[in-house]
Amino acid sequence: MVTGGADGSIITWDLEQEYHDDDNIRASTTVLEEDKPDHGVSSIRFNPHNSSLFSATSYSSTLSLFSLTPSNPICLQTYPLDSHLYTHSTSPASVSTALIAVAGSSPHIRLIDPRTSSTSQTLFGHVTSVFSVSWSPIYSSILASGGKDGSVRVWDIRYGATCLGSLDVNMLPRAANRAAGKAHDGGVNGLLWTSDGRRIVSAGMDGKIRVWNAENGKNTNVVFPPVIKNKFQSEFPMVITESDDAVGGEMLWTGNEEELLAFDLENGKMLKRVRIPKTEVRDGLGRIMGLVQRQRNGELYTSHALRDGKKLLGRREGVARWKSKRLWKGDEVEVEQTEKQRKLQDIFEKATRGPVTFS
């Protein structure tokens, strides 16, 4: 596993190492000083075709490609771009045609071709910064992107740089601009496809999570309880896991400041709420910044915003391992709803139950 810090540091973690008493894992190697970005790392992605390669974007307006080695990761290539970069996503296409979509403070999305070390295509459509991008896991030419203005746009790069349409929660008339739909009342800093490519999950800085039908662009009207805390424009951590406890067999995990929340993706019901004991978020420190699942054993890993990147509640590192069994047993915060919370959820459900169309 690889993580990036606000100081530009990039650290690798050996997930095969033995458990420690505090359930945290220890850093293995770091990117050398001369290879690390000048400013904070905003996103890191492993290459879907080669697990020894990964890429990172930074607020210093660079996309860097790295190779894992037994000693330290080596920087293979750096692409300077013209805006502060917030996130990126690598296409699931074959190695020879895979592109990296890069988004940031510019309203334009750059598609980088690692083979030619240049921008192969630029997508025009957003009018503000782009906070999130995510490729379809099934159709390698389909890309979804989320903007600061609350829009979610869908692109098919086979047809040039034109937006196919936008996800619309306000039921705009079909005569309206196809790119004028609005998915959230705040910036969209989280986008995730289901593994079958049939649904898109979006998270907005309005505190809402929505699930969309990727085939027709309609809101599926899944109602999540009004408990989401999402006020920072950095990537909102989300991951979908398989679960027998969920009606549709899929569970959505999200970071929620210092907590992990688990929802049934089919109906939005909150199934679990866990946290590291005695955690507290102050001035943004301590909150969960990253969330990934290890497919082999179902473990979840969280990275946290820490002042020095090394200590988490007196522990030695800022990355925590959540054992799959312990997520359902042991020391945890159970889901409890007060009468006030139930009333708020009822109001929320009534206000969001209308049909939604693809503009």
PDB file of C-alpha atoms in Angstrom, residues 69-224:
ATOM      1  CA  THR A  69      11.729  -1.353  -5.882  1.00  0.00           C
ATOM      2  CA  PRO A  70      13.076  -3.387  -2.923  1.00  0.00           C
ATOM      3  CA  SER A  71      14.734  -0.247  -1.576  1.00  0.00           C
ATOM      4  CA  ASN A  72      12.874   2.983  -2.399  1.00  0.00           C
ATOM      5  CA  PRO A  73      10.220   3.853  -5.002  1.00  0.00           C
ATOM      6  CA  ILE A  74      11.802   5.474  -8.056  1.00  0.00           C
ATOM      7  CA  CYS A  75      10.241   8.360  -9.977  1.00  0.00           C
ATOM      8  CA  LEU A  76      10.036   7.394 -13.661  1.00  0.00           C
ATOM      9  CA  GLN A  77       8.381  10.480 -15.102  1.00  0.00           C
ATOM     10  CA  THR A  78       6.934  13.811 -13.989  1.00  0.00           C
ATOM     11  CA  TYR A  79       4.333  15.733 -15.982  1.00  0.00           C
ATOM     12  CA  PRO A  80       4.108  19.462 -15.176  1.00  0.00           C
ATOM     13  CA  LEU A  81       0.580  20.824 -15.677  1.00  0.00           C
ATOM     14  CA  ASP A  82      -0.975  24.274 -15.479  1.00  0.00           C
ATOM     15  CA  SER A  83      -3.162  24.009 -12.357  1.00  0.00           C
ATOM     16  CA  HIS A  84      -3.157  22.710  -8.805  1.00  0.00           C
ATOM     17  CA  LEU A  85      -4.110  19.040  -9.056  1.00  0.00           C
ATOM     18  CA  TYR A  86      -6.756  17.505  -6.796  1.00  0.00           C
ATOM     19  CA  THR A  87      -7.136  13.977  -8.112  1.00  0.00           C
ATOM     20  CA  HIS A  88      -6.568  11.527 -10.972  1.00  0.00           C
ATOM     21  CA  SER A  89      -7.785   8.161 -12.249  1.00  0.00           C
ATOM     22  CA  THR A  90      -6.200   5.544 -14.539  1.00  0.00           C
ATOM     23  CA  SER A  91      -8.323   3.969 -17.254  1.00  0.00           C
ATOM     24  CA  PRO A  92      -8.923   0.191 -16.994  1.00  0.00           C
ATOM     25  CA  ALA A  93      -8.147  -0.102 -20.721  1.00  0.00           C
ATOM     26  CA  SER A  94      -5.287  -2.318 -21.876  1.00  0.00           C
ATOM     27  CA  VAL A  95      -1.737  -1.291 -21.007  1.00  0.00           C
ATOM     28  CA  SER A  96      -1.146   0.043 -24.514  1.00  0.00           C
ATOM     29  CA  THR A  97      -4.161   2.374 -24.464  1.00  0.00           C
ATOM     30  CA  ALA A  98      -4.616   3.267 -20.767  1.00  0.00           C
ATOM     31  CA  LEU A  99      -4.934   7.004 -20.119  1.00  0.00           C
ATOM     32  CA  ILE A 100      -4.675   8.954 -16.870  1.00  0.00           C
ATOM     33  CA  ALA A 101      -7.427  11.527 -16.269  1.00  0.00           C
ATOM     34  CA  VAL A 102      -6.113  14.440 -14.198  1.00  0.00           C
ATOM     35  CA  ALA A 103      -8.308  17.097 -12.552  1.00  0.00           C
ATOM     36  CA  GLY A 104      -7.675  20.195 -10.475  1.00  0.00           C
ATOM     37  CA  SER A 105      -8.242  23.919 -10.152  1.00  0.00           C
ATOM     38  CA  SER A 106      -8.644  24.234 -13.930  1.00  0.00           C
ATOM     39  CA  PRO A 107     -12.120  23.480 -15.368  1.00  0.00           C
ATOM     40  CA  HIS A 108     -10.448  21.312 -18.015  1.00  0.00           C
ATOM     41  CA  ILE A 109      -9.683  17.605 -17.527  1.00  0.00           C
ATOM     42  CA  ARG A 110      -6.393  16.424 -19.002  1.00  0.00           C
ATOM     43  CA  LEU A 111      -5.985  12.902 -20.361  1.00  0.00           C
ATOM     44  CA  ILE A 112      -2.315  11.939 -20.099  1.00  0.00           C
ATOM     45  CA  ASP A 113      -0.820   9.195 -22.269  1.00  0.00           C
ATOM     46  CA  PRO A 114       2.142   7.692 -20.332  1.00  0.00           C
ATOM     47  CA  ARG A 115       3.583   6.269 -23.551  1.00  0.00           C
ATOM     48  CA  THR A 116       4.075   9.671 -25.155  1.00  0.00           C
ATOM     49  CA  SER A 117       4.533  11.718 -21.958  1.00  0.00           C
ATOM     50  CA  SER A 118       1.999  14.247 -23.197  1.00  0.00           C
ATOM     51  CA  THR A 119      -1.663  15.275 -23.038  1.00  0.00           C
ATOM     52  CA  SER A 120      -3.561  13.177 -25.567  1.00  0.00           C
ATOM     53  CA  GLN A 121      -6.886  14.924 -25.042  1.00  0.00           C
ATOM     54  CA  THR A 122      -8.492  17.742 -23.055  1.00  0.00           C
ATOM     55  CA  LEU A 123     -12.118  17.557 -21.922  1.00  0.00           C
ATOM     56  CA  PHE A 124     -14.006  20.868 -21.906  1.00  0.00           C
ATOM     57  CA  GLY A 125     -17.327  21.264 -20.120  1.00  0.00           C
ATOM     58  CA  HIS A 126     -16.876  22.144 -16.476  1.00  0.00           C
ATOM     59  CA  VAL A 127     -16.944  25.858 -15.682  1.00  0.00           C
ATOM     60  CA  THR A 128     -15.198  25.619 -12.299  1.00  0.00           C
ATOM     61  CA  SER A 129     -12.560  23.461 -10.622  1.00  0.00           C
ATOM     62  CA  VAL A 130     -12.916  19.681 -10.942  1.00  0.00           C
ATOM     63  CA  PHE A 131     -12.740  17.812  -7.627  1.00  0.00           C
ATOM     64  CA  SER A 132     -13.190  14.184  -8.722  1.00  0.00           C
ATOM     65  CA  VAL A 133     -12.758  11.859 -11.717  1.00  0.00           C
ATOM     66  CA  SER A 134     -13.492   8.147 -12.040  1.00  0.00           C
ATOM     67  CA  TRP A 135     -13.370   5.741 -15.013  1.00  0.00           C
ATOM     68  CA  SER A 136     -16.035   3.108 -15.546  1.00  0.00           C
ATOM     69  CA  PRO A 137     -14.633  -0.313 -14.553  1.00  0.00           C
ATOM     70  CA  ILE A 138     -16.434  -1.931 -17.501  1.00  0.00           C
ATOM     71  CA  TYR A 139     -16.371   0.590 -20.357  1.00  0.00           C
ATOM     72  CA  SER A 140     -12.826   1.908 -20.558  1.00  0.00           C
ATOM     73  CA  SER A 141     -13.790   4.963 -22.619  1.00  0.00           C
ATOM     74  CA  ILE A 142     -16.409   6.247 -20.135  1.00  0.00           C
ATOM     75  CA  LEU A 143     -15.344   8.781 -17.509  1.00  0.00           C
ATOM     76  CA  ALA A 144     -17.338  10.542 -14.781  1.00  0.00           C
ATOM     77  CA  SER A 145     -16.211  13.832 -13.250  1.00  0.00           C
ATOM     78  CA  GLY A 146     -17.427  16.001 -10.377  1.00  0.00           C
ATOM     79  CA  GLY A 147     -17.109  19.775 -10.199  1.00  0.00           C
ATOM     80  CA  LYS A 148     -16.910  22.473  -7.572  1.00  0.00           C
ATOM     81  CA  ASP A 149     -20.281  23.744  -8.836  1.00  0.00           C
ATOM     82  CA  GLY A 150     -22.076  20.508  -7.877  1.00  0.00           C
ATOM     83  CA  SER A 151     -22.182  19.037 -11.381  1.00  0.00           C
ATOM     84  CA  VAL A 152     -21.375  15.446 -12.349  1.00  0.00           C
ATOM     85  CA  ARG A 153     -20.547  15.013 -16.016  1.00  0.00           C
ATOM     86  CA  VAL A 154     -20.233  11.830 -18.047  1.00  0.00           C
ATOM     87  CA  TRP A 155     -17.835  11.581 -20.993  1.00  0.00           C
ATOM     88  CA  ASP A 156     -17.114   9.059 -23.737  1.00  0.00           C
ATOM     89  CA  ILE A 157     -13.633   9.884 -25.021  1.00  0.00           C
ATOM     90  CA  ARG A 158     -14.291   7.994 -28.255  1.00  0.00           C
ATOM     91  CA  TYR A 159     -16.453  10.916 -29.342  1.00  0.00           C
ATOM     92  CA  GLY A 160     -13.997  13.700 -28.678  1.00  0.00           C
ATOM     93  CA  ALA A 161     -13.970  16.231 -25.877  1.00  0.00           C
ATOM     94  CA  THR A 162     -17.738  16.784 -25.665  1.00  0.00           C
ATOM     95  CA  CYS A 163     -19.691  15.975 -22.511  1.00  0.00           C
ATOM     96  CA  LEU A 164     -22.370  13.316 -23.136  1.00  0.00           C
ATOM     97  CA  GLY A 165     -24.578  14.615 -20.350  1.00  0.00           C
ATOM     98  CA  SER A 166     -24.762  15.530 -16.692  1.00  0.00           C
ATOM     99  CA  LEU A 167     -26.518  13.965 -13.727  1.00  0.00           C
ATOM    100  CA  ASP A 168     -29.435  16.159 -12.727  1.00  0.00           C
ATOM    101  CA  VAL A 169     -31.266  16.155  -9.415  1.00  0.00           C
ATOM    102  CA  ASN A 170     -33.432  19.153 -10.347  1.00  0.00           C
ATOM    103  CA  MET A 171     -35.338  17.573 -13.258  1.00  0.00           C
ATOM    104  CA  LEU A 172     -34.349  20.150 -15.862  1.00  0.00           C
ATOM    105  CA  PRO A 173     -36.369  19.988 -19.115  1.00  0.00           C
ATOM    106  CA  ARG A 174     -34.810  17.951 -21.877  1.00  0.00           C
ATOM    107  CA  ALA A 175     -34.637  21.116 -23.959  1.00  0.00           C
ATOM    108  CA  ALA A 176     -32.088  22.478 -21.491  1.00  0.00           C
ATOM    109  CA  ASN A 177     -28.376  22.287 -22.060  1.00  0.00           C
ATOM    110  CA  ARG A 178     -27.277  18.665 -21.696  1.00  0.00           C
ATOM    111  CA  ALA A 179     -24.360  19.805 -19.544  1.00  0.00           C
ATOM    112  CA  ALA A 180     -26.460  22.037 -17.263  1.00  0.00           C
ATOM    113  CA  GLY A 181     -27.648  19.412 -14.773  1.00  0.00           C
ATOM    114  CA  LYS A 182     -26.755  19.664 -11.112  1.00  0.00           C
ATOM    115  CA  ALA A 183     -26.168  16.625  -8.915  1.00  0.00           C
ATOM    116  CA  HIS A 184     -25.386  18.344  -5.600  1.00  0.00           C
ATOM    117  CA  ASP A 185     -25.720  21.719  -3.907  1.00  0.00           C
ATOM    118  CA  GLY A 186     -22.006  21.691  -3.122  1.00  0.00           C
ATOM    119  CA  GLY A 187     -18.775  20.575  -4.729  1.00  0.00           C
ATOM    120  CA  VAL A 188     -18.642  16.893  -5.747  1.00  0.00           C
ATOM    121  CA  ASN A 189     -15.462  15.522  -4.181  1.00  0.00           C
ATOM    122  CA  GLY A 190     -16.296  11.821  -4.323  1.00  0.00           C
ATOM    123  CA  LEU A 191     -17.175   9.564  -7.281  1.00  0.00           C
ATOM    124  CA  LEU A 192     -17.281   5.786  -7.322  1.00  0.00           C
ATOM    125  CA  TRP A 193     -18.626   3.176  -9.757  1.00  0.00           C
ATOM    126  CA  THR A 194     -20.059  -0.160  -8.682  1.00  0.00           C
ATOM    127  CA  SER A 195     -18.009  -3.120  -9.904  1.00  0.00           C
ATOM    128  CA  ASP A 196     -20.547  -3.952 -12.635  1.00  0.00           C
ATOM    129  CA  GLY A 197     -20.409  -0.386 -13.983  1.00  0.00           C
ATOM    130  CA  ARG A 198     -24.190   0.040 -13.692  1.00  0.00           C
ATOM    131  CA  ARG A 199     -24.296   2.625 -10.904  1.00  0.00           C
ATOM    132  CA  ILE A 200     -22.351   5.735  -9.930  1.00  0.00           C
ATOM    133  CA  VAL A 201     -22.078   6.888  -6.321  1.00  0.00           C
ATOM    134  CA  SER A 202     -21.477  10.610  -5.798  1.00  0.00           C
ATOM    135  CA  ALA A 203     -20.601  12.484  -2.598  1.00  0.00           C
ATOM    136  CA  GLY A 204     -21.115  16.224  -2.311  1.00  0.00           C
ATOM    137  CA  MET A 205     -19.983  18.923   0.067  1.00  0.00           C
ATOM    138  CA  ASP A 206     -23.695  19.469   0.731  1.00  0.00           C
ATOM    139  CA  GLY A 207     -23.489  16.398   2.979  1.00  0.00           C
ATOM    140  CA  LYS A 208     -25.427  14.206   0.525  1.00  0.00           C
ATOM    141  CA  ILE A 209     -24.573  10.855  -1.053  1.00  0.00           C
ATOM    142  CA  ARG A 210     -26.491   9.864  -4.178  1.00  0.00           C
ATOM    143  CA  VAL A 211     -26.614   6.697  -6.268  1.00  0.00           C
ATOM    144  CA  TRP A 212     -27.218   7.080 -10.012  1.00  0.00           C
ATOM    145  CA  ASN A 213     -28.198   4.664 -12.754  1.00  0.00           C
ATOM    146  CA  ALA A 214     -25.218   4.854 -15.099  1.00  0.00           C
ATOM    147  CA  GLU A 215     -27.248   3.649 -18.088  1.00  0.00           C
ATOM    148  CA  ASN A 216     -29.873   6.415 -18.113  1.00  0.00           C
ATOM    149  CA  GLY A 217     -28.434   8.946 -15.662  1.00  0.00           C
ATOM    150  CA  LYS A 218     -31.402   8.824 -13.281  1.00  0.00           C
ATOM    151  CA  ASN A 219     -31.152   9.223  -9.538  1.00  0.00           C
ATOM    152  CA  THR A 220     -32.085   5.879  -7.971  1.00  0.00           C
ATOM    153  CA  ASN A 221     -33.514   7.804  -4.988  1.00  0.00           C
ATOM    154  CA  VAL A 222     -31.581   5.817  -2.410  1.00  0.00           C
ATOM    155  CA  VAL A 223     -31.934   7.854   0.789  1.00  0.00           C
ATOM    156  CA  PHE A 224     -28.981   8.017   3.168  1.00  0.00           C
TER     157      PHE A 224
END
